[in-house]
Amino acid sequence: MNAAINPIFTSVPYPSEYLVTMTRFFPQSRHSSVSWGQTDSDLHSILIHRRRSEAGKLSSPMWACALQNEVYRDRPGTDTLPPHSSHPPMTGKHNSRLSQAAFVPSVSVLGMKRSNIITIALSSLPAPRLLPPAIYAMDSSVLDREDVQRLRALIPTEDELGLIKEAKAQNPHAPLAQAELCLLTLGEIPHLSTRLELWAFALDYDSLEKEIAEPLFHLKLAMEQLAASQTFRYILATVLTIGNFLNGCKARGFELSYLSKLSQVRDTHTRQPLLHHVCLLLLQLRPDSSDLHSDIAAVTKAAKYDYSQVQSSFTQLETMCKASWEQLKILEKAEDRQNGGKMDRSKSANEEVSENSLRHRLPKILKDCEERLKVLRAVHRRVINRFHSFLLFLGYSHSMVRDTKAEDFCRNISNFSLEYRNARQAIILQRERDQQKAVAGIPAPGTPVGRRKCQQEPSQDSDEQCRLEKVLRTPELSSRVDITVPQSRRRTGDIKGVPCKKMTW
């Protein structure tokens, strides 16, 4: 490199004694040159950098600092440098022939599908030579949870290892393909499957515990919110009063599944659902009541879980914890045999597993998981028992308690709360419209003044209705057949519908 051309190097004092010493230490006849890419920094960029440095934005140029802090080799150290070749590099036909002669096809014995799966997984994994030390130490800084799952899918079988070793013995000078080299490297790790399963359990325990504890927490909170909701009590009391009035009885309670039918039962006069009348009564008698849905947010969350799956997940987690203890014992016995006899080659080639690694903390981690499982078992039992007691508190019988699922109960209450909120908002919006019309001097259609005004000033719809009634009352038109007029009429008693005179619960 020419220091007189590059302005970066001109910014640093470069004594001529260094050049003399370097020429004496590195004679061109003995050592090869260094093949590097030189930086082409012009004087303009250096001046700009100096201006920014003076403004306090940047420091001095990188290569200038490197030359100031450079430590040159002593003469005895130059003996290890490669010798300089006086022959010019071969180009053209000579170079192509040499590359063809040096090219050796890699050994591949795996199927195309298996090889592609391994190659795709290796694109997201470190180099195969870095995998054994990371697996021995269970180093999460090298391999994360997803990498461990990929490695579990790459565990080689005995048949695959046998094919790879046989092909390697037949072609000792040929390199292995990428997939075969990875499987051979993983196959040299003893108890690979046990190590990866232990590692995966230690990494996944928190998420597995959360999948069980979170639904139980929402179910417990849902029961507390339902018991503390005054609006829910008002609704139950109102529905019970209406039902006793219509049925002519004095029931002390009803099944909560009937709440989902309030929007389906309609009265015979205004054809409004029974839920509409419940909302009207509550807005009149209990104006301080809420929309219910905002009071029981935990019920909506609890309705999204499958509590039978929670029970099976808890059983599976207990099984995995017991299996992890057995796997840890297998690893400890294998390591004791290795320490007593010959040390593992891959482990001795790398560094010994540190004391702070996950592998050494596994006994403590598994013991902590076992203690947390005991707490989780007690929480699960108490929450389910409390849910059964809550159903008894709501009037359910013991047989109904055994058959009622927590997710179904929460889903029914959540759906009813949504219907109640929508009906309540519709009534409030209608009242606001009526108030706006009253302020503007336009009486609402539901009021007596509005009805009289509608009778005095009939609209286009009322005109058509009057014409239709006139046609129906005209006797001479009864003999003619008119397709626009219905030919037969039924009595009111023959109309099919759900009467509101009796409630079945």
Coordinates of C-alpha atoms in Angstrom, one line a residue:
M1 CA 0.0 0.0 0.0
N2 CA 1.3 3.4 -1.0
A3 CA 1.2 5.8 2.0
A4 CA 2.0 8.8 -0.3
I5 CA -1.2 8.3 -2.3
N6 CA -3.8 7.5 0.4
P7 CA -4.6 10.6 2.4
I8 CA -5.7 8.6 5.4
F9 CA -2.2 7.4 6.0
T10 CA -0.7 10.9 5.3
S11 CA -2.6 12.2 8.4
V12 CA -0.5 10.0 10.7
P13 CA 3.2 10.4 11.3
Y14 CA 4.9 7.5 9.6
P15 CA 8.6 7.4 10.5
S16 CA 11.0 6.2 7.8
E17 CA 12.6 3.9 10.4
Y18 CA 9.5 1.7 10.3
L19 CA 9.8 1.2 6.6
V20 CA 13.5 0.2 7.0
T21 CA 12.6 -2.2 9.9
M22 CA 9.7 -3.8 8.0
T23 CA 11.9 -4.3 4.9
R24 CA 14.5 -6.0 7.0
F25 CA 11.9 -8.2 8.8
F26 CA 9.9 -9.0 5.7
P27 CA 12.2 -9.6 2.7
Q28 CA 10.2 -10.1 -0.5
S29 CA 12.2 -13.2 -1.4
R30 CA 11.1 -15.1 1.6
H31 CA 7.5 -14.2 2.3
S32 CA 4.3 -13.9 0.3
S33 CA 2.3 -10.7 -0.1
V34 CA -1.0 -10.0 1.6
S35 CA -4.1 -10.2 -0.6
W36 CA -6.5 -7.6 0.7
G37 CA -8.9 -5.0 -0.8
Q38 CA -7.4 -1.6 -0.5
T39 CA -9.6 1.4 0.5
D40 CA -9.8 4.2 -2.0
S41 CA -10.3 7.3 0.1
D42 CA -9.8 10.6 -1.7
L43 CA -8.7 13.8 -0.2
H44 CA -12.2 15.4 -0.5
S45 CA -13.8 12.8 1.8
I46 CA -11.0 13.1 4.4
L47 CA -11.4 16.9 4.5
I48 CA -15.2 16.5 5.0
H49 CA -14.5 14.0 7.8
R50 CA -12.0 16.4 9.5
R51 CA -14.6 19.2 9.4
R52 CA -17.1 17.0 11.1
S53 CA -14.5 15.9 13.6
E54 CA -13.8 19.5 14.4
A55 CA -17.5 20.1 14.9
G56 CA -17.6 17.3 17.5
K57 CA -19.8 14.9 15.5
L58 CA -17.2 12.2 14.5
S59 CA -13.9 11.0 15.8
S60 CA -10.7 10.7 13.9
P61 CA -10.5 8.4 10.8
M62 CA -10.6 4.7 11.6
W63 CA -7.5 3.7 9.7
A64 CA -5.6 6.6 11.2
C65 CA -6.3 5.3 14.7
A66 CA -5.4 1.8 13.6
L67 CA -2.0 3.0 12.4
Q68 CA -1.4 4.8 15.6
N69 CA -2.1 1.8 17.7
E70 CA -0.5 -0.8 15.4
V71 CA 1.9 -3.3 16.9
Y72 CA 4.3 -4.7 14.4
R73 CA 5.7 -8.2 14.6
D74 CA 9.2 -8.9 15.9
R75 CA 11.7 -10.6 13.7
P76 CA 11.4 -14.1 15.4
G77 CA 7.7 -14.2 14.7
T78 CA 8.1 -13.8 11.0
D79 CA 9.4 -17.4 10.6
T80 CA 5.9 -18.7 10.7
L81 CA 4.7 -16.6 7.7
P82 CA 4.1 -18.6 4.5
P83 CA 6.9 -18.5 2.0
H84 CA 6.7 -16.2 -1.0
S85 CA 6.1 -17.9 -4.3
S86 CA 8.1 -16.5 -7.3
H87 CA 5.8 -18.2 -9.8
P88 CA 3.1 -16.0 -11.3
P89 CA -0.5 -17.1 -10.7
M90 CA -1.9 -19.5 -13.3
T91 CA -4.7 -18.1 -15.4
G92 CA -6.7 -19.2 -18.4
K93 CA -6.5 -22.8 -19.5
H94 CA -4.1 -23.9 -16.7
N95 CA -6.3 -22.5 -14.0
S96 CA -9.4 -24.1 -15.4
R97 CA -7.7 -27.5 -15.7
L98 CA -6.4 -27.3 -12.1
S99 CA -9.9 -26.4 -10.8
Q100 CA -11.4 -29.3 -12.7
A101 CA -8.8 -31.7 -11.3
A102 CA -9.3 -30.4 -7.8
F103 CA -13.1 -30.7 -7.9
V104 CA -14.4 -33.8 -6.1
P105 CA -18.1 -34.6 -5.9
S106 CA -19.6 -34.7 -2.4
V107 CA -21.0 -37.8 -1.0
S108 CA -24.8 -37.8 -0.7
V109 CA -26.8 -40.9 0.4
L110 CA -30.0 -39.4 1.8
G111 CA -33.3 -39.1 -0.1
M112 CA -34.2 -35.8 -1.9
K113 CA -37.0 -35.0 0.5
R114 CA -35.0 -35.7 3.7
S115 CA -32.0 -33.8 2.3
N116 CA -34.1 -30.7 1.4
I117 CA -35.7 -30.7 4.9
I118 CA -32.3 -30.7 6.5
T119 CA -30.9 -28.1 4.2
I120 CA -33.8 -25.7 4.9
A121 CA -33.4 -26.3 8.6
L122 CA -29.7 -25.6 8.4
S123 CA -30.3 -22.2 6.8
S124 CA -31.7 -21.0 10.2
L125 CA -29.1 -22.9 12.4
P126 CA -25.5 -22.2 13.2
A127 CA -22.7 -24.1 11.4
P128 CA -22.7 -27.8 12.2
R129 CA -19.3 -27.6 14.0
L130 CA -20.9 -25.1 16.5
L131 CA -23.9 -27.4 17.4
P132 CA -22.2 -30.0 19.7
P133 CA -20.8 -27.5 22.3
A134 CA -24.1 -25.6 22.3
I135 CA -26.1 -28.8 22.8
Y136 CA -23.7 -30.1 25.6
A137 CA -24.0 -26.8 27.5
M138 CA -27.7 -26.2 26.4
D139 CA -26.6 -22.6 25.5
S140 CA -29.7 -20.6 24.7
S141 CA -27.6 -17.7 23.4
V142 CA -26.6 -19.9 20.5
L143 CA -29.8 -22.0 20.0
D144 CA -33.2 -20.6 21.0
R145 CA -36.5 -22.5 21.4
E146 CA -37.3 -22.6 17.7
D147 CA -33.8 -23.9 16.9
V148 CA -34.2 -26.7 19.5
Q149 CA -37.4 -27.7 17.8
R150 CA -35.7 -27.8 14.4
L151 CA -32.9 -30.0 15.8
R152 CA -35.5 -32.4 17.3
A153 CA -36.7 -32.9 13.7
L154 CA -33.2 -33.5 12.5
I155 CA -32.2 -36.3 14.9
P156 CA -30.6 -39.0 12.7
T157 CA -31.7 -42.6 12.8
E158 CA -29.4 -45.6 13.0
D159 CA -30.0 -46.5 9.4
E160 CA -29.1 -43.0 8.2
L161 CA -25.9 -43.0 10.3
G162 CA -25.0 -46.5 8.9
L163 CA -25.4 -45.3 5.3
I164 CA -23.4 -42.2 5.9
K165 CA -20.5 -44.1 7.6
E166 CA -20.5 -46.7 4.9
A167 CA -20.4 -44.2 2.1
K168 CA -17.6 -42.3 4.0
A169 CA -15.6 -45.5 4.3
Q170 CA -15.9 -46.2 0.6
N171 CA -14.9 -42.6 -0.4
P172 CA -12.5 -41.5 2.4
H173 CA -11.2 -38.5 0.3
A174 CA -14.5 -37.2 -0.8
P175 CA -16.3 -34.6 1.3
L176 CA -19.8 -35.2 2.7
A177 CA -22.7 -33.2 1.5
Q178 CA -24.2 -30.6 3.9
A179 CA -27.1 -32.7 5.1
E180 CA -25.0 -35.8 5.6
L181 CA -22.3 -33.8 7.5
C182 CA -24.9 -32.4 9.8
L183 CA -26.4 -35.8 10.6
L184 CA -23.0 -37.3 11.2
T185 CA -22.1 -34.4 13.5
L186 CA -25.3 -34.8 15.4
G187 CA -25.0 -38.6 15.5
E188 CA -21.7 -38.3 17.4
I189 CA -23.4 -36.6 20.4
P190 CA -24.5 -39.3 22.9
H191 CA -28.1 -39.3 24.1
L192 CA -29.0 -36.5 21.6
S193 CA -32.7 -37.0 21.8
T194 CA -32.7 -37.0 25.6
R195 CA -30.7 -33.8 25.7
L196 CA -33.0 -32.0 23.3
E197 CA -36.2 -33.2 25.1
L198 CA -34.8 -32.0 28.4
W199 CA -33.8 -28.7 26.9
A200 CA -37.1 -28.2 25.2
F201 CA -39.0 -28.9 28.5
A202 CA -36.9 -26.4 30.4
L203 CA -37.6 -23.7 27.7
D204 CA -41.3 -24.5 27.3
Y205 CA -42.3 -25.0 30.9
D206 CA -43.3 -21.4 31.4
S207 CA -45.5 -21.3 28.4
L208 CA -47.1 -24.6 29.2
E209 CA -47.8 -23.5 32.7
K210 CA -49.3 -20.3 31.4
E211 CA -51.7 -22.2 29.1
I212 CA -53.1 -23.9 32.2
A213 CA -53.0 -21.1 34.7
E214 CA -54.5 -18.4 32.5
P215 CA -57.9 -20.1 31.8
L216 CA -58.2 -20.9 35.5
F217 CA -57.5 -17.3 36.5
H218 CA -60.1 -16.0 34.0
L219 CA -62.7 -18.5 35.3
K220 CA -62.1 -17.5 38.9
L221 CA -62.3 -13.8 38.0
A222 CA -65.5 -14.4 36.0
M223 CA -67.3 -16.0 39.0
E224 CA -66.2 -13.0 41.2
Q225 CA -67.5 -10.5 38.6
L226 CA -70.8 -12.3 38.2
A227 CA -71.4 -12.5 41.9
A228 CA -70.5 -8.8 42.4
S229 CA -72.6 -7.5 39.5
Q230 CA -75.7 -5.7 40.7
T231 CA -77.0 -5.4 37.1
F232 CA -76.9 -9.1 36.8
R233 CA -79.0 -9.5 40.0
Y234 CA -81.5 -6.8 38.7
I235 CA -81.9 -8.7 35.4
L236 CA -82.5 -12.0 37.2
A237 CA -85.1 -10.5 39.5
T238 CA -86.9 -8.7 36.7
V239 CA -87.1 -11.8 34.5
L240 CA -88.3 -13.9 37.4
T241 CA -91.0 -11.3 38.2
I242 CA -92.2 -11.2 34.6
G243 CA -92.2 -14.9 34.3
N244 CA -94.2 -15.4 37.5
F245 CA -96.7 -12.8 36.4
L246 CA -97.2 -14.4 33.0
N247 CA -97.3 -18.0 34.3
G248 CA -99.3 -17.2 37.3
C249 CA -97.0 -18.9 39.7
K250 CA -94.4 -18.1 42.4
A251 CA -91.2 -19.7 41.2
R252 CA -88.1 -19.1 43.3
G253 CA -85.7 -19.2 40.4
F254 CA -85.1 -20.4 36.9
E255 CA -82.4 -22.0 34.8
L256 CA -79.9 -19.5 33.5
S257 CA -79.9 -21.1 30.0
Y258 CA -83.4 -19.4 29.5
L259 CA -81.6 -16.0 29.3
S260 CA -80.6 -16.9 25.7
K261 CA -84.3 -17.2 24.8
L262 CA -85.4 -13.8 25.9
S263 CA -84.6 -12.3 22.5
Q264 CA -86.7 -15.0 20.8
V265 CA -89.9 -14.7 22.8
R266 CA -92.1 -11.8 21.5
D267 CA -95.4 -10.2 22.8
T268 CA -98.5 -10.4 20.6
H269 CA -99.2 -6.7 20.6
T270 CA -96.1 -4.8 19.6
R271 CA -94.1 -7.9 18.5
Q272 CA -91.2 -6.7 20.7
P273 CA -88.9 -9.3 22.3
L274 CA -89.1 -10.0 26.0
L275 CA -85.6 -8.7 26.3
H276 CA -86.8 -5.3 25.1
H277 CA -89.3 -5.1 27.9
V278 CA -86.7 -6.2 30.5
C279 CA -84.4 -3.4 29.4
L280 CA -87.3 -0.9 29.5
L281 CA -88.2 -1.9 33.1
L282 CA -84.6 -1.7 34.2
L283 CA -84.1 1.7 32.7
Q284 CA -87.2 2.9 34.5
L285 CA -86.7 1.2 37.8
R286 CA -82.9 1.0 38.0
P287 CA -81.5 3.9 36.0
D288 CA -78.1 3.4 37.7
S289 CA -77.7 -0.1 36.2
S290 CA -75.0 -0.7 33.6
D291 CA -75.0 -2.5 30.3
L292 CA -73.8 -5.8 32.1
H293 CA -71.2 -6.6 29.3
S294 CA -68.7 -4.1 30.7
D295 CA -69.1 -5.6 34.2
I296 CA -68.2 -9.2 33.2
A297 CA -65.2 -8.9 30.8
A298 CA -63.6 -11.9 32.4
V299 CA -66.7 -14.1 31.5
T300 CA -66.1 -13.3 27.8
K301 CA -62.4 -14.3 28.1
A302 CA -63.2 -17.5 30.0
A303 CA -65.7 -18.5 27.3
K304 CA -62.9 -18.7 24.7
Y305 CA -61.1 -21.6 26.6
D306 CA -61.7 -25.3 26.5
Y307 CA -61.5 -26.4 30.2
S308 CA -61.5 -30.1 29.3
Q309 CA -58.3 -29.4 27.3
V310 CA -56.9 -27.6 30.3
Q311 CA -57.3 -30.8 32.3
S312 CA -55.6 -32.9 29.7
S313 CA -52.8 -30.3 29.4
F314 CA -52.2 -30.4 33.1
T315 CA -52.0 -34.2 33.1
Q316 CA -49.6 -34.1 30.1
L317 CA -47.4 -31.5 31.9
E318 CA -47.1 -33.8 35.0
T319 CA -46.1 -36.7 32.7
M320 CA -43.4 -34.6 31.0
C321 CA -42.0 -33.5 34.4
K322 CA -41.7 -37.1 35.6
A323 CA -40.1 -38.1 32.3
S324 CA -37.6 -35.2 32.6
W325 CA -36.4 -36.6 35.9
E326 CA -35.8 -40.0 34.3
Q327 CA -33.9 -38.4 31.4
L328 CA -31.8 -36.4 33.7
K329 CA -30.8 -39.5 35.6
I330 CA -29.8 -41.1 32.2
L331 CA -27.6 -38.2 31.3
E332 CA -25.9 -38.1 34.8
K333 CA -25.1 -41.8 34.6
A334 CA -23.6 -41.4 31.1
E335 CA -21.5 -38.4 32.2
D336 CA -20.3 -40.3 35.3
R337 CA -19.1 -43.2 33.1
Q338 CA -17.3 -40.7 30.7
N339 CA -15.6 -38.9 33.6
G340 CA -14.5 -42.1 35.2
G341 CA -13.1 -43.5 32.0
K342 CA -12.3 -41.8 28.7
M343 CA -13.6 -38.3 28.2
D344 CA -15.9 -37.5 25.4
R345 CA -13.9 -36.4 22.3
S346 CA -16.3 -33.7 21.2
K347 CA -16.5 -32.4 24.7
S348 CA -12.8 -32.4 25.3
A349 CA -12.2 -30.7 21.9
N350 CA -14.4 -27.9 22.9
E351 CA -14.4 -26.3 26.3
E352 CA -15.9 -27.9 29.4
V353 CA -19.5 -27.0 30.2
S354 CA -19.5 -23.9 32.5
E355 CA -21.1 -24.0 35.9
N356 CA -23.6 -21.3 35.0
S357 CA -24.9 -23.2 31.9
L358 CA -28.4 -24.5 31.7
R359 CA -27.1 -28.1 31.8
H360 CA -25.7 -27.7 35.3
R361 CA -28.8 -25.8 36.4
L362 CA -31.2 -28.6 35.2
P363 CA -31.6 -30.3 38.6
K364 CA -32.6 -27.0 40.2
I365 CA -34.9 -26.1 37.4
L366 CA -36.7 -29.5 37.5
K367 CA -37.1 -29.3 41.2
D368 CA -38.6 -25.8 40.8
C369 CA -40.9 -27.1 38.1
E370 CA -42.1 -29.9 40.4
E371 CA -42.9 -27.4 43.2
R372 CA -44.8 -25.2 40.8
L373 CA -46.8 -28.1 39.6
K374 CA -47.9 -28.9 43.1
V375 CA -49.2 -25.3 43.4
L376 CA -50.9 -25.5 40.0
R377 CA -52.6 -28.8 40.9
A378 CA -54.0 -27.2 44.1
V379 CA -55.2 -24.1 42.1
H380 CA -56.9 -26.2 39.5
R381 CA -58.7 -28.3 42.1
R382 CA -59.9 -25.3 44.0
V383 CA -61.1 -23.3 41.0
I384 CA -63.1 -26.2 39.6
N385 CA -64.6 -26.9 43.0
R386 CA -65.5 -23.2 43.4
F387 CA -67.2 -23.3 40.0
H388 CA -69.4 -26.2 41.1
S389 CA -70.3 -24.4 44.3
F390 CA -71.1 -21.3 42.2
L391 CA -73.5 -23.2 40.1
L392 CA -75.2 -24.5 43.2
F393 CA -75.4 -20.9 44.5
L394 CA -77.2 -20.0 41.2
G395 CA -79.8 -22.8 41.8
Y396 CA -78.4 -25.6 39.7
S397 CA -79.1 -29.1 40.9
H398 CA -76.2 -31.6 41.6
S399 CA -76.9 -33.5 38.4
M400 CA -76.9 -30.3 36.4
V401 CA -73.6 -29.3 38.0
R402 CA -71.9 -32.5 36.9
D403 CA -73.2 -32.0 33.3
T404 CA -72.5 -28.3 32.9
K405 CA -69.2 -27.3 31.3
A406 CA -67.5 -24.1 32.4
E407 CA -67.0 -22.9 28.8
D408 CA -70.7 -23.5 27.9
F409 CA -71.9 -21.6 31.0
C410 CA -69.6 -18.6 30.3
R411 CA -70.5 -18.6 26.6
N412 CA -74.2 -18.4 27.4
I413 CA -73.7 -15.5 29.9
S414 CA -71.4 -13.7 27.5
N415 CA -73.8 -13.9 24.5
F416 CA -76.7 -12.8 26.7
S417 CA -74.7 -9.8 27.9
L418 CA -74.0 -8.8 24.3
E419 CA -77.7 -9.0 23.4
Y420 CA -78.7 -7.1 26.5
R421 CA -76.2 -4.3 25.7
N422 CA -77.4 -4.0 22.1
A423 CA -81.1 -3.9 23.2
R424 CA -80.3 -1.3 25.9
Q425 CA -78.4 0.9 23.5
A426 CA -81.2 0.7 21.0
I427 CA -83.7 1.9 23.6
I428 CA -81.4 4.8 24.7
L429 CA -80.8 5.9 21.1
Q430 CA -84.6 5.9 20.4
R431 CA -85.2 8.0 23.5
E432 CA -82.5 10.5 22.4
R433 CA -84.2 10.8 19.0
D434 CA -87.6 11.4 20.6
Q435 CA -86.1 14.1 22.8
Q436 CA -84.5 15.8 19.8
K437 CA -87.8 15.7 17.9
A438 CA -89.6 17.1 21.0
V439 CA -87.0 20.0 21.2
A440 CA -87.6 20.7 17.5
G441 CA -91.4 20.7 17.9
I442 CA -92.0 17.5 16.1
P443 CA -93.9 15.0 18.3
A444 CA -92.7 11.5 18.3
P445 CA -94.9 8.9 16.6
G446 CA -95.4 6.9 19.8
T447 CA -97.0 9.8 21.8
P448 CA -100.7 10.6 21.6
V449 CA -100.0 13.9 20.0
G450 CA -97.9 12.3 17.4
R451 CA -100.6 9.7 16.6
R452 CA -103.3 12.4 16.2
K453 CA -101.0 14.4 13.9
C454 CA -100.3 11.3 11.8
Q455 CA -104.0 10.8 11.5
Q456 CA -104.6 14.4 10.5
E457 CA -101.8 14.5 8.0
P458 CA -101.6 11.0 6.5
S459 CA -98.4 10.2 4.7
Q460 CA -98.1 8.3 1.4
D461 CA -98.0 5.0 3.2
S462 CA -101.2 5.8 5.1
D463 CA -102.9 6.8 1.8
E464 CA -102.1 3.5 0.2
Q465 CA -103.4 1.8 3.4
C466 CA -106.7 3.7 3.1
R467 CA -107.1 2.8 -0.5
L468 CA -106.5 -0.8 0.3
E469 CA -109.1 -0.8 3.0
K470 CA -111.6 1.0 0.7
V471 CA -111.1 -1.8 -1.9
L472 CA -111.6 -4.5 0.7
R473 CA -114.8 -2.8 2.0
T474 CA -116.4 -2.3 -1.5
P475 CA -119.1 -5.0 -2.1
E476 CA -119.2 -4.8 -5.9
L477 CA -115.5 -5.6 -6.2
S478 CA -115.8 -8.8 -4.2
S479 CA -117.0 -10.8 -7.3
R480 CA -114.0 -9.9 -9.3
V481 CA -110.7 -11.6 -8.9
D482 CA -107.8 -9.3 -8.2
I483 CA -104.4 -10.8 -7.8
T484 CA -103.2 -7.8 -5.7
V485 CA -105.8 -8.5 -3.0
P486 CA -105.5 -11.6 -0.8
Q487 CA -108.5 -14.0 -1.5
S488 CA -108.6 -15.6 1.9
R489 CA -108.0 -14.4 5.4
R490 CA -107.4 -16.3 8.6
R491 CA -108.5 -15.6 12.1
T492 CA -106.2 -14.2 14.6
G493 CA -106.2 -17.4 16.6
D494 CA -104.9 -19.3 13.6
I495 CA -101.7 -17.2 13.3
K496 CA -98.7 -19.3 14.4
G497 CA -96.3 -17.7 16.7
V498 CA -94.7 -17.8 20.2
P499 CA -97.2 -16.3 22.6
C500 CA -96.0 -14.3 25.5
K501 CA -98.7 -15.2 27.9
K502 CA -96.7 -18.1 29.3
M503 CA -93.0 -18.6 29.9
T504 CA -91.6 -22.1 29.9
W505 CA -88.5 -22.4 31.9

